[in-house]
């Protein structure tokens, strides 16, 4: 039989310490929390701003929008609306997540106010192979055009990944995306993320009445 | 060597220096290999990592040293890890608050400081047996030794993998970066060769135990 | 069927493609220390597999069912490590009592499982990857353990061979193990991009 | 069991080195040198060492027993000549290093050529009982004359635990150069068959195979002819086996003929087999019928460096030096003197080494041969080509064992069954890296034996 | 004001503290129960003995390591004193743990090499080619003319964990400063040349020969071999001659004049000093019979 | 009467065979492939092979000098490594990359383990994999054989793709290897039926883009046959690799013949033949026992096809070799030989 007294005797240090450490962490967290939140928001804002350069402010349009991902998973994301000078909605932006070559890829994707054209995307975080997959965010010195540039102004519909194409094909803004040579998986991942989110976001925006129901 | 007229100062000095070379945690004690390999693709994260480790090491050594007489055997390890985890959490929060990019680069390797063998080993080997001052000095020595090692390794890898150090180009333009050095391969092989070099400096008599023909 | 597919893919992925040792540098200390002989390595691998499955499952439960509900994510690390350290100590005591010979051969490395980054690392990665089903968490944890066992057994086989070779004196032990591990990571690159 | 005489009986592994037997194969057995002094080793065979029965200065007769031992696995030694015991002193022994020997100074010894043995025409093994044969064999001090020298009586004596069924007479002589068994088979055919019959009777075996390598068609023919002319020969069959080394090894021979494996670490009687050398069979006949002890044997003196290679009938205890001298000495190119053949023979440095009952040949190799052979060339690293595994007749992994010994991992060597190695030398022979595999394995075995002896528990 | 701040902080902080408290006490409870229920009664003595041992894992005791020995010695006190590197000091420590009276095991055992032939002293009939190891060479008869002397391939130096043996000019020299008396060298020597003797004094007088050949044949192959002449025996009865070889009874040996005289009178100078401060052994006075080759 | 005699352990005679003669055999076996490379890539082949051989030999010499070990150049193993490495590199690779590869092969792949015989991994493949990881772009820029008119790339699959895409190429100066384009074709859903009799013939003669020595199947078969006849290699490993690769290729082809090329095509293209005859048979890194060799060969064939069919890389040979090298000790342990008389009792 274990006696309470015995238990206290043996373990008081651990109990006291865990309590104290719990408090310590909580205090630290409480004092730093605001800053951390601000940091994260700033980063997101900056990225969104760089995509939708006309925007003055970003506000949450849909909280925790649910996106059914591949293999039955559900991803949730906040959709922000970008407000222009006049306070009108000039675009939407959201964080999109998908599986990359090595790890998850997080993108910030921006579409215009009618959800017809993309403003493009920025990489929030990725862990792609340096030199290959990391080209989705870096400039490729080999080719004359950026992979990400292909999305700028592209129509918000299903993308198709193709492997080779002349410069004109890359430069041409359409739903054909030319893969980065040697980093097909990463390119594919980006295209898949776009395809996964576009329709669902548009649907949800429609439901909320934030955009018209397509003409 | 300890100066005989000033035994305590000598001891402190020796404890401090031990961590730098003679008992360098990476080269000699082979501790804390995971961050050594994982965060040394570039100097900057390596340095950040090193600083975090110093912070956690010093703090946890202080706490462990203070409560060393109250420890019960079956809860000893638990207490150590608890202490370490607390300070790692705090360090992590600080990084997130004041160096967001770095925090993202290091990713899960910051919380993994908790299981960095250096810290728990120092807690076990030094702090739970020694007084406050010695523990702190030991922590500083070990931490600085660890950081320096990390930085050296990171510098080699960063130069070869990107041609840059601290994101400043140091190699001529004609240099084509060796991407592999930034990958796991580079980490393992560079560290392996460095360990070999360090072993070479050991003046241990190489005794071959095989029957040669 | 779909779930099964996810589980299978996740398992293969963590065993081979995202092997903790080769791609995430986790568990290097025991990897260097206990890979001298195959039987020891195998035992260590099994011990790690057991602990990692246990703690992966437990931490997932605590994380998703308690901490996230209470909004106490900040204490995540401290809770994880508590769970792991507790689990390891339990295993250690249990083994000491019922499998003394096994306990002897592990020696110092059993308590070191606590500080085996592979275990905490996996718990963190499960959280990071946003695994949201218990079953998947269990499978991934188990797979991580198997992956570790595989890596350490391969290395032990190689090191047993290297015992009978004229390795330069200064490279014996840890250095040559690291270099071999480096080449192994090169080899495992071949699997890259197969899944995910 | 039906035996296909034309079949090529063989075993897995093995090699086929150049035979080089033509140096001495056509030379008839000749009497050896007129020795002035012989040194009879007290330890001539596997088993207990004999105790000398004489003192310094005693006079001994030819054939007189001069050393004996009570142990079961032992055989007495006899003086081959009439003379005086000069001293009991240390002499070089091919295996044991310095070992004590009875040195006998001859009063007068004239070399003979089997003058005192003649097979009687009315020979019938039924005249002898099994016990009688065994005792005669024991008293004559007969040991295996093929190489190892295991006391023959122990081999042929019926053992209730291990009933013997098959007697294999080993006439393979697979080592290069050596021809003494071949000559014995050609010249003493009848005597061998008499010996075989006696051994069959003593051991109670029901079938007898005489294994002769395919490269000795003459011997096969002679044997077959002799068998036909003898009564009671129906259970005795001559089997031509494939010409390769080490076909003459007991285990390989049994594998080749009976397709059975002798358990590792075990002996042939465990599976009901006895293997006797042809020379041993001849000696048995001599001992049982004429009551003559084993005091002489046929030794092939051969090698490119010997002036007059041949097969000689010499008293046991003759020194190698005397024998080589008798064969016209050696040419200048000589570089290595071997007791036995080039595969398993032991290189000796001290030419005063006396020959023993188990010495079947003295081979003198030339400098060129040495230079061309292993270990004179530089050893390179093992490239794991696996040739040694292919030729190993015991299905071992020689390179692994050798390297384990080299780097002092004896437990690894043991786990690769170092003890099963019979040191035939095939692995060293084929090794392209010139690694002395056999040497390492031998070293490892000695090492292990010492370790087991010294460390308690 | 401050109180309000603290209260506010407290209200945001307490859940963390309480959760941790719960978790901490939960684990403490589980571990406590486990440590009680699963307690293994390890004899604390084993740990103590293990601590007392030098932990070199040299195997001199005949066990796989210090841990194994600690266990064994607890079960069987007879095994006490087997730890050579630790010496009597360790033995007494272990005895303290075991509550035993340590028997005075006498002076420490140290190895002596019973051959003093340097390369020039040795006669070779032939040139050895092959594995450079004493065991391998010894498997062949007559690698050297002397079948008893040191082969100087250094099996003992390889066996020594303490770097205490060296081959100098064909002679095996023990560095008694480094030697711990672990007996590894004496086990390694295939010719059993290395004998463990009680080193009662800093330097010990030894007969540095192992040849059991007759005097005549010893002389014919080695300048510094014992010929079994027995001159030393006449000086003091510490010496004895057996199998043509002089021996010293080390249990009775003490440095005195008779022994000194015996050493000086030895015709082949085979009686020499060995030890920490032993002088260089003298060269034999008169030229021995020229070595003959076969 | 006898002076200067020697003693040594038995046996006292030996076969006249040495490591060097084995290596020279391998070099002779590689000669047809080198000749084919010389024919198709002219000066590129010469430069690349010379660079690799010279730098490999120099690296080995240097490593030995540093370790103060006797020189081991005379066993020619460094030459073999250099040649195999050169043959598995793209023809127009810059010289300095080849030097890095050779040095890495010899130093990290071989010498740190203790030199020839101790290396766990095939040195040439270690070097090639390192180069692939480091200089991905350079290592996948293929050159068309000079025998093909550079204007009309008659077997270039990009023509087909072009026909579909109606446009030119991204990198007009480089051409994909047959395997790479088959992979591309599959991914861009053009179908694998681009395969034709003519192209198969081209892979046999070697008139296609690809690594220096991997293009000509006939030359490699010729060399392999020589080694088999000389008994320098056993037939087990090559046979196991080719058969298992064929079977796996066939399975994939049968499942979806639109997406996967015919199995024979897999055999004749890429590095599979070079691997089967010259790389996987490297005795140092392959298992010792027959049973082990079968397992090893099947493993290499299987992994190669797995990587080719499912994986990211068009060519899987180097990875599968390294992977199987890594498990070779385990295979050897699994296939431990039992003495003829069974395990000794007790």
CSV table of N, CA and C in Angstrom, one decimal, chain C residues 84-160:
chain,number,residue,atom,x,y,z
C,84,UNK,N,7.9,11.1,-22.5
C,84,UNK,CA,9.0,10.3,-23.0
C,84,UNK,C,9.8,9.8,-21.8
C,85,UNK,N,10.3,10.7,-21.0
C,85,UNK,CA,11.2,10.3,-19.9
C,85,UNK,C,10.5,9.3,-19.0
C,86,UNK,N,9.2,9.5,-18.7
C,86,UNK,CA,8.4,8.6,-17.9
C,86,UNK,C,8.4,7.2,-18.6
C,87,UNK,N,8.0,7.2,-19.9
C,87,UNK,CA,7.9,6.0,-20.6
C,87,UNK,C,9.2,5.2,-20.6
C,88,UNK,N,10.3,5.9,-20.8
C,88,UNK,CA,11.6,5.2,-20.9
C,88,UNK,C,11.9,4.6,-19.5
C,89,UNK,N,11.7,5.4,-18.5
C,89,UNK,CA,12.0,4.9,-17.2
C,89,UNK,C,11.2,3.6,-16.8
C,90,UNK,N,9.9,3.7,-17.2
C,90,UNK,CA,9.1,2.5,-17.0
C,90,UNK,C,9.6,1.3,-17.7
C,91,UNK,N,10.0,1.5,-19.0
C,91,UNK,CA,10.5,0.4,-19.8
C,91,UNK,C,11.8,-0.1,-19.2
C,92,UNK,N,12.6,0.8,-18.7
C,92,UNK,CA,13.9,0.4,-18.1
C,92,UNK,C,13.6,-0.5,-16.9
C,93,UNK,N,12.8,0.0,-16.0
C,93,UNK,CA,12.5,-0.8,-14.8
C,93,UNK,C,11.9,-2.1,-15.1
C,94,UNK,N,11.0,-2.1,-16.1
C,94,UNK,CA,10.3,-3.3,-16.5
C,94,UNK,C,11.4,-4.3,-17.0
C,95,UNK,N,12.2,-3.8,-17.9
C,95,UNK,CA,13.2,-4.7,-18.5
C,95,UNK,C,14.2,-5.3,-17.4
C,96,UNK,N,14.6,-4.4,-16.5
C,96,UNK,CA,15.5,-4.8,-15.5
C,96,UNK,C,14.9,-5.9,-14.7
C,97,UNK,N,13.6,-5.8,-14.5
C,97,UNK,CA,13.0,-6.8,-13.6
C,97,UNK,C,12.8,-8.1,-14.4
C,98,UNK,N,12.3,-8.0,-15.6
C,98,UNK,CA,11.9,-9.2,-16.2
C,98,UNK,C,12.9,-9.7,-17.3
C,99,UNK,N,13.7,-8.9,-17.9
C,99,UNK,CA,14.7,-9.3,-18.9
C,99,UNK,C,16.1,-8.9,-18.5
C,100,UNK,N,16.6,-9.4,-17.4
C,100,UNK,CA,17.9,-8.8,-16.9
C,100,UNK,C,19.0,-8.9,-17.9
C,101,UNK,N,19.0,-10.0,-18.7
C,101,UNK,CA,20.1,-10.2,-19.6
C,101,UNK,C,20.1,-9.1,-20.7
C,102,UNK,N,18.9,-8.9,-21.2
C,102,UNK,CA,18.7,-7.8,-22.2
C,102,UNK,C,19.1,-6.5,-21.6
C,103,UNK,N,18.7,-6.3,-20.4
C,103,UNK,CA,19.0,-5.0,-19.7
C,103,UNK,C,20.5,-4.8,-19.6
C,104,UNK,N,21.2,-5.9,-19.3
C,104,UNK,CA,22.7,-5.8,-19.2
C,104,UNK,C,23.3,-5.4,-20.5
C,105,UNK,N,22.9,-6.0,-21.5
C,105,UNK,CA,23.6,-5.8,-22.8
C,105,UNK,C,23.3,-4.3,-23.3
C,106,UNK,N,22.2,-3.7,-22.9
C,106,UNK,CA,22.0,-2.3,-23.3
C,106,UNK,C,22.9,-1.4,-22.5
C,107,UNK,N,23.1,-1.8,-21.3
C,107,UNK,CA,23.9,-0.9,-20.4
C,107,UNK,C,23.4,0.5,-20.4
C,108,UNK,N,24.4,1.4,-20.7
C,108,UNK,CA,24.1,2.8,-20.5
C,108,UNK,C,23.1,3.3,-21.5
C,109,UNK,N,22.9,2.6,-22.6
C,109,UNK,CA,22.1,3.2,-23.6
C,109,UNK,C,20.6,3.2,-23.4
C,110,UNK,N,20.1,2.5,-22.4
C,110,UNK,CA,18.7,2.5,-22.2
C,110,UNK,C,18.3,3.8,-21.6
C,111,UNK,N,18.9,4.3,-20.6
C,111,UNK,CA,18.5,5.7,-20.1
C,111,UNK,C,18.8,6.7,-21.2
C,112,UNK,N,19.7,6.5,-22.1
C,112,UNK,CA,20.0,7.4,-23.1
C,112,UNK,C,18.9,7.5,-24.2
C,113,UNK,N,18.0,6.5,-24.1
C,113,UNK,CA,16.9,6.6,-25.1
C,113,UNK,C,16.1,7.8,-24.8
C,114,UNK,N,16.0,8.2,-23.5
C,114,UNK,CA,15.3,9.4,-23.1
C,114,UNK,C,15.9,10.6,-24.0
C,115,UNK,N,17.2,10.6,-24.1
C,115,UNK,CA,17.8,11.7,-24.8
C,115,UNK,C,18.0,11.4,-26.3
C,116,UNK,N,17.3,10.3,-26.7
C,116,UNK,CA,17.4,10.0,-28.1
C,116,UNK,C,16.5,10.9,-28.8
C,117,UNK,N,17.1,11.8,-29.6
C,117,UNK,CA,16.4,12.8,-30.3
C,117,UNK,C,15.3,12.2,-31.2
C,118,UNK,N,15.5,11.0,-31.7
C,118,UNK,CA,14.6,10.4,-32.6
C,118,UNK,C,13.2,10.4,-32.0
C,119,UNK,N,13.1,10.2,-30.7
C,119,UNK,CA,11.8,10.0,-30.1
C,119,UNK,C,11.1,11.3,-29.9
C,120,UNK,N,11.8,12.3,-29.3
C,120,UNK,CA,11.1,13.6,-29.2
C,120,UNK,C,10.9,14.2,-30.5
C,121,UNK,N,12.0,14.0,-31.4
C,121,UNK,CA,11.9,14.5,-32.8
C,121,UNK,C,10.6,14.0,-33.4
C,122,UNK,N,10.4,12.8,-33.3
C,122,UNK,CA,9.2,12.2,-34.0
C,122,UNK,C,7.9,12.8,-33.5
C,123,UNK,N,7.9,12.9,-32.1
C,123,UNK,CA,6.7,13.5,-31.5
C,123,UNK,C,6.4,14.9,-32.1
C,124,UNK,N,7.5,15.7,-32.2
C,124,UNK,CA,7.4,17.0,-32.7
C,124,UNK,C,7.0,17.0,-34.2
C,125,UNK,N,7.6,16.1,-34.9
C,125,UNK,CA,7.3,16.1,-36.4
C,125,UNK,C,5.8,15.7,-36.6
C,126,UNK,N,5.3,14.7,-35.8
C,126,UNK,CA,3.9,14.3,-35.9
C,126,UNK,C,3.1,15.6,-35.7
C,127,UNK,N,3.4,16.4,-34.8
C,127,UNK,CA,2.7,17.6,-34.5
C,127,UNK,C,2.8,18.6,-35.7
C,128,UNK,N,4.1,18.7,-36.2
C,128,UNK,CA,4.4,19.6,-37.2
C,128,UNK,C,3.7,19.2,-38.5
C,129,UNK,N,3.6,18.0,-38.8
C,129,UNK,CA,3.0,17.5,-40.0
C,129,UNK,C,1.4,17.6,-39.9
C,130,UNK,N,1.0,17.9,-38.7
C,130,UNK,CA,-0.4,18.1,-38.6
C,130,UNK,C,-1.2,16.8,-38.8
C,131,UNK,N,-0.6,15.7,-38.2
C,131,UNK,CA,-1.3,14.4,-38.3
C,131,UNK,C,-2.6,14.5,-37.5
C,132,UNK,N,-3.7,14.2,-38.1
C,132,UNK,CA,-4.9,14.4,-37.2
C,132,UNK,C,-5.7,13.2,-37.0
C,133,UNK,N,-5.1,12.0,-37.2
C,133,UNK,CA,-5.8,10.8,-36.7
C,133,UNK,C,-4.9,10.0,-35.9
C,134,UNK,N,-5.5,9.4,-34.8
C,134,UNK,CA,-4.7,8.7,-33.9
C,134,UNK,C,-4.0,7.5,-34.6
C,135,UNK,N,-4.7,6.8,-35.4
C,135,UNK,CA,-4.2,5.6,-36.1
C,135,UNK,C,-3.0,6.0,-36.9
C,136,UNK,N,-3.0,7.1,-37.6
C,136,UNK,CA,-1.9,7.5,-38.4
C,136,UNK,C,-0.7,7.9,-37.5
C,137,UNK,N,-1.0,8.5,-36.4
C,137,UNK,CA,0.1,8.8,-35.5
C,137,UNK,C,0.8,7.5,-35.0
C,138,UNK,N,0.0,6.5,-34.7
C,138,UNK,CA,0.6,5.3,-34.2
C,138,UNK,C,1.4,4.6,-35.3
C,139,UNK,N,0.9,4.6,-36.5
C,139,UNK,CA,1.6,4.0,-37.6
C,139,UNK,C,2.9,4.7,-37.9
C,140,UNK,N,2.8,6.0,-37.9
C,140,UNK,CA,4.0,6.8,-38.1
C,140,UNK,C,5.1,6.6,-37.1
C,141,UNK,N,4.6,6.6,-35.8
C,141,UNK,CA,5.6,6.4,-34.7
C,141,UNK,C,6.3,5.0,-34.9
C,142,UNK,N,5.4,4.0,-35.1
C,142,UNK,CA,6.0,2.7,-35.3
C,142,UNK,C,6.9,2.6,-36.5
C,143,UNK,N,6.5,3.2,-37.6
C,143,UNK,CA,7.4,3.3,-38.8
C,143,UNK,C,8.7,4.0,-38.5
C,144,UNK,N,8.6,5.0,-37.7
C,144,UNK,CA,9.9,5.7,-37.4
C,144,UNK,C,10.8,4.8,-36.6
C,145,UNK,N,10.3,4.0,-35.7
C,145,UNK,CA,11.1,3.0,-35.0
C,145,UNK,C,11.7,2.0,-35.9
C,146,UNK,N,10.8,1.5,-36.8
C,146,UNK,CA,11.3,0.5,-37.7
C,146,UNK,C,12.4,1.1,-38.6
C,147,UNK,N,12.2,2.3,-39.0
C,147,UNK,CA,13.2,3.0,-39.9
C,147,UNK,C,14.5,3.1,-39.1
C,148,UNK,N,14.4,3.5,-37.8
C,148,UNK,CA,15.7,3.6,-37.0
C,148,UNK,C,16.3,2.2,-36.9
C,149,UNK,N,15.5,1.2,-36.6
C,149,UNK,CA,16.1,-0.2,-36.5
C,149,UNK,C,16.8,-0.6,-37.8
C,150,UNK,N,16.2,-0.3,-38.9
C,150,UNK,CA,16.8,-0.6,-40.2
C,150,UNK,C,18.1,0.1,-40.4
C,151,UNK,N,18.1,1.4,-40.1
C,151,UNK,CA,19.3,2.1,-40.3
C,151,UNK,C,20.4,1.6,-39.4
C,152,UNK,N,20.1,1.4,-38.2
C,152,UNK,CA,21.1,1.0,-37.2
C,152,UNK,C,21.6,-0.4,-37.5
C,153,UNK,N,20.7,-1.3,-38.0
C,153,UNK,CA,21.2,-2.6,-38.4
C,153,UNK,C,22.1,-2.6,-39.6
C,154,UNK,N,21.7,-1.8,-40.6
C,154,UNK,CA,22.6,-1.7,-41.8
C,154,UNK,C,24.0,-1.3,-41.3
C,155,UNK,N,24.0,-0.2,-40.5
C,155,UNK,CA,25.2,0.3,-40.0
C,155,UNK,C,26.0,-0.7,-39.2
C,156,UNK,N,25.3,-1.5,-38.4
C,156,UNK,CA,26.0,-2.5,-37.6
C,156,UNK,C,26.7,-3.5,-38.5
C,157,UNK,N,25.9,-3.9,-39.5
C,157,UNK,CA,26.5,-4.9,-40.5
C,157,UNK,C,27.8,-4.3,-41.1
C,158,UNK,N,27.7,-3.1,-41.5
C,158,UNK,CA,28.9,-2.5,-42.2
C,158,UNK,C,30.0,-2.4,-41.2
C,159,UNK,N,29.7,-2.0,-39.9
C,159,UNK,CA,30.8,-1.8,-39.0
C,159,UNK,C,31.4,-3.2,-38.6
C,160,UNK,N,30.6,-4.2,-38.6
C,160,UNK,CA,31.2,-5.5,-38.3
C,160,UNK,C,32.2,-5.9,-39.4
